[in-house]
Coordinates of C-alpha atoms in Angstrom, one line a residue:
X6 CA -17.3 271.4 118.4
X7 CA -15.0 273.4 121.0
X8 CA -16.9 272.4 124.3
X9 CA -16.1 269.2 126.2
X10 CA -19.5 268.3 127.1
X11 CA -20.5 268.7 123.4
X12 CA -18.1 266.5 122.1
X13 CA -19.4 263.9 125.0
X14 CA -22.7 264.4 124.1
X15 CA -22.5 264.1 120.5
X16 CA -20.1 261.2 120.5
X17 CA -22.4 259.2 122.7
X18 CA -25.5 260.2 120.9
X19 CA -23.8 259.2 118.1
X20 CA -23.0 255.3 119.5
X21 CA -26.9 255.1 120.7
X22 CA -27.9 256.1 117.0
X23 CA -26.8 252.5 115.8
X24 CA -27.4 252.3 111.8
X25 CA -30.3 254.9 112.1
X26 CA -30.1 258.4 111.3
X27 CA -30.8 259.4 115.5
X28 CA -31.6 257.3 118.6
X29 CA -34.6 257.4 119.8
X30 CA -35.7 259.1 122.9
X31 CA -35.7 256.3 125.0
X32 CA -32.5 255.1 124.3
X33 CA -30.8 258.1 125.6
X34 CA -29.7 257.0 129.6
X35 CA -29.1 260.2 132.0
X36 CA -26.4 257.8 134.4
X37 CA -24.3 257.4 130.4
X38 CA -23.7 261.5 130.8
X39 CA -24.4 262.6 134.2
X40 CA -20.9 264.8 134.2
X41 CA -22.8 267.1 131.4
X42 CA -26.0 267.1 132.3
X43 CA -25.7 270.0 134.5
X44 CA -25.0 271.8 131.1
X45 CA -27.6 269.8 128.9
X46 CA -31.7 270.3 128.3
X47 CA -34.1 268.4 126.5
X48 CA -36.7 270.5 124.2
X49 CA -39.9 269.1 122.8
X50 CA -41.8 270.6 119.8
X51 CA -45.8 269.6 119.1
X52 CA -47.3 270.0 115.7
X53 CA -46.7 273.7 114.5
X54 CA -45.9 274.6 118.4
X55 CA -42.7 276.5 119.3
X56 CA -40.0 274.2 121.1
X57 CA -40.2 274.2 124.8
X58 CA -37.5 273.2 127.6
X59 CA -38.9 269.9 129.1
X60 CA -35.5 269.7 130.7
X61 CA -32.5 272.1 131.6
X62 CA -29.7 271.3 133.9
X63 CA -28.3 273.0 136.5
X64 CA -25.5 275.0 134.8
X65 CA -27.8 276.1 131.9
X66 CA -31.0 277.0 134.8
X67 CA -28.1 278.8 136.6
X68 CA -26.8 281.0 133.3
X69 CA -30.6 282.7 133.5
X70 CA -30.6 283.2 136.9
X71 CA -34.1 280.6 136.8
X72 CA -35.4 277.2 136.3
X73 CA -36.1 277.6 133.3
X74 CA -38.1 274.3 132.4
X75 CA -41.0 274.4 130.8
X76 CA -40.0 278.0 129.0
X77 CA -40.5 278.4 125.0
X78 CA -36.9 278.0 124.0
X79 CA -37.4 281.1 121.6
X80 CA -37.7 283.3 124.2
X81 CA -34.3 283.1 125.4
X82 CA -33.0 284.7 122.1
X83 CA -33.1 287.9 121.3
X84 CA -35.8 289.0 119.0
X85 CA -34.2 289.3 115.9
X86 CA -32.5 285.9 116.0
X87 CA -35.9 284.1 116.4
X88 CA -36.4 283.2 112.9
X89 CA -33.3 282.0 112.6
X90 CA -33.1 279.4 115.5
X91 CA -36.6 278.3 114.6
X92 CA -35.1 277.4 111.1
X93 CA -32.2 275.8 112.6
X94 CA -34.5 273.8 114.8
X95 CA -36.6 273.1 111.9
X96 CA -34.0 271.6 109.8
X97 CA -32.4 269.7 112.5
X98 CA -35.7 267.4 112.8
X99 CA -36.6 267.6 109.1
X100 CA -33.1 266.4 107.6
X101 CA -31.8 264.7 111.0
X102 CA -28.9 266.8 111.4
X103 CA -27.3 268.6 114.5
X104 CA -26.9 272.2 114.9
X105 CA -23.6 273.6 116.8
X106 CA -23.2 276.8 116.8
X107 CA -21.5 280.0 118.7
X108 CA -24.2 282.3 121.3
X109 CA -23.6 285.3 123.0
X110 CA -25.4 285.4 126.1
X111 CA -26.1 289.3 127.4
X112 CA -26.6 290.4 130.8
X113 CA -28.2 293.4 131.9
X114 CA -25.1 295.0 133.1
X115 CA -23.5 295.3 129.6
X116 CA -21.5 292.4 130.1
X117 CA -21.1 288.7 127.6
X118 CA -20.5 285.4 127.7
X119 CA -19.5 283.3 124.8
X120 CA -21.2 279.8 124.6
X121 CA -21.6 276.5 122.4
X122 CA -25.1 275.4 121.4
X123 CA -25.4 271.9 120.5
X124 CA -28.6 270.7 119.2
X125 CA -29.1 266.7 118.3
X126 CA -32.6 265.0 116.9
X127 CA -34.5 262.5 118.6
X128 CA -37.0 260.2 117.7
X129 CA -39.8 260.1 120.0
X130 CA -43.0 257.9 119.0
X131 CA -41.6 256.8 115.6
X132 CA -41.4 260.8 114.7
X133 CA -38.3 262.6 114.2
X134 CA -38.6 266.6 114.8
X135 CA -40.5 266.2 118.2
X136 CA -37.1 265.9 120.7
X137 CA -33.9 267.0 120.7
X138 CA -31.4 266.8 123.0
X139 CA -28.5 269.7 123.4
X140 CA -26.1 271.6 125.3
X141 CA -26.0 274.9 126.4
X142 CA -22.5 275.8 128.3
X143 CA -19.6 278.6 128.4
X144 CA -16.7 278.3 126.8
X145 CA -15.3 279.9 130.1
X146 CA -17.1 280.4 133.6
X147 CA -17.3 284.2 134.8
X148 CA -17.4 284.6 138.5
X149 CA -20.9 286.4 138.2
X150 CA -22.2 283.1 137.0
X151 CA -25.7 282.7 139.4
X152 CA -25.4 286.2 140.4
X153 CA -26.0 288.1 137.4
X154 CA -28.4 286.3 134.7
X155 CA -27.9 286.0 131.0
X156 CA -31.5 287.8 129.5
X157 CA -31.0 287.3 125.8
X158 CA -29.3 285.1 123.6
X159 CA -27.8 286.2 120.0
X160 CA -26.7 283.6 117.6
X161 CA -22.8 283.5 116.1
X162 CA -21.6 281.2 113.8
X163 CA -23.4 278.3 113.0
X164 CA -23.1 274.7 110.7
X165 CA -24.5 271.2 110.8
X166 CA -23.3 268.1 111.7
X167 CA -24.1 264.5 112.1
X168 CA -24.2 261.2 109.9
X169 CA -26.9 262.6 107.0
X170 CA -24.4 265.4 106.9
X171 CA -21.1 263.6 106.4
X172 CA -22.6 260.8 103.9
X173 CA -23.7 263.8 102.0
X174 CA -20.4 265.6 101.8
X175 CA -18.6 262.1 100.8
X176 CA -19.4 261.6 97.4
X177 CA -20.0 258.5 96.1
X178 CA -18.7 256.3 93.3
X179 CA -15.4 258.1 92.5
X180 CA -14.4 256.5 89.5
X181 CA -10.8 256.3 88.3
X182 CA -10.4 258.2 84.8
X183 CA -10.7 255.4 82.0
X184 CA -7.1 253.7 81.4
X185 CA -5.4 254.9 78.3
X186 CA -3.6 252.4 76.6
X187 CA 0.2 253.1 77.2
X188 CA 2.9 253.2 74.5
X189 CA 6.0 252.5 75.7
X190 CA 8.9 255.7 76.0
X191 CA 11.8 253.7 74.1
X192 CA 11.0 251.5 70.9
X193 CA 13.5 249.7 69.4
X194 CA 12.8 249.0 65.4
X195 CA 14.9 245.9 63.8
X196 CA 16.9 247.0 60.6
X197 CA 19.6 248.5 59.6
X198 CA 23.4 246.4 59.3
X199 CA 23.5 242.7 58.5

């Protein structure tokens, strides 16, 4: 994670977690991250239903030129990266796993911005895969920021993250080769001259 407000949001997710593989919804306070919320959102996803903004801060709104709660989250991407963010969405609830990942928002005008995408499970009504919590912010602000909007999203670089993922990557019960019985390097035999 390159972005400030990602590490922030994925360090305190991370203390509200406790031993369980997320915190749940209702454990997340707004007052604990108000400096990032301006560059956080909230998306809910229904059985089989596309993920939709429930809440986007200011800086994120601001990026599209929009308030853009309450918009399918697919729609900001461009249309061949769909699948792709619905898979990473997918798997994030499914194995309790974050997403971050490079985006490349395009404006109308030809222009770019390079962004970090941070996307953290919830549990919401004892059911992981429903909430997710996530930031959306430049890695640099343009001056056109509010004035020109971001239409489309692509998708750059991507890799999970979070507790499920680093117990998995540590392996478990190294054991030491067996111990070979030494023999010592200098033996001294008896003999020789009385």
């Amino acid at each position: 994670m390159k972005h400030r407000a990602s590490r922030e949001l994925y360090n305190y997710w991370n203390s509200r977690r406790g031993a369980r593989v997320a915190p749940d919804r209702d454990a997340i306070e707004p007052g604990a991250i108000r400096d990032i919320l301006g560059d956080s959102f909230v998306l809910a996803q229904e059985r089989a239903q596309e993920a939709v903004l429930r809440l986007a801060g200011t800086r994120v709104c601001a990026l599209f030129g929009r308030e853009i709660k309450g918009t399918t989250f697919l729609t900001l991407w461009a249309a061949a990266d769909r699948t792709d963010v619905r898979r990473l969405i997918d798997q994030s609830g499914s194995d309790a796993s974050g997403i971050v990942a490079g985006a490349v928002g395009h404006v109308g005008s030809g222009e770019t911005i390079n962004l970090e995408w941070l996307l953290l499970p919830l549990w919401h009504n004892r059911k992981l895969g429903t909430r997710y919590i996530g930031i959306l912010a430049p890695h640099s602000v343009p001056d056109w920021i509010g004035t020109r909007p971001v239409t489309e999203l692509t998708l750059a670089a991507w890799r999970r993250i979070g507790p499920a993922i680093e117990e998995a990557a540590v392996p478990r019960n190294i054991g030491l080769p067996p111990e070979q019985p030494s023999r010592p390097a200098f033996v001294v035999h008896q003999g020789g001259r009385t």
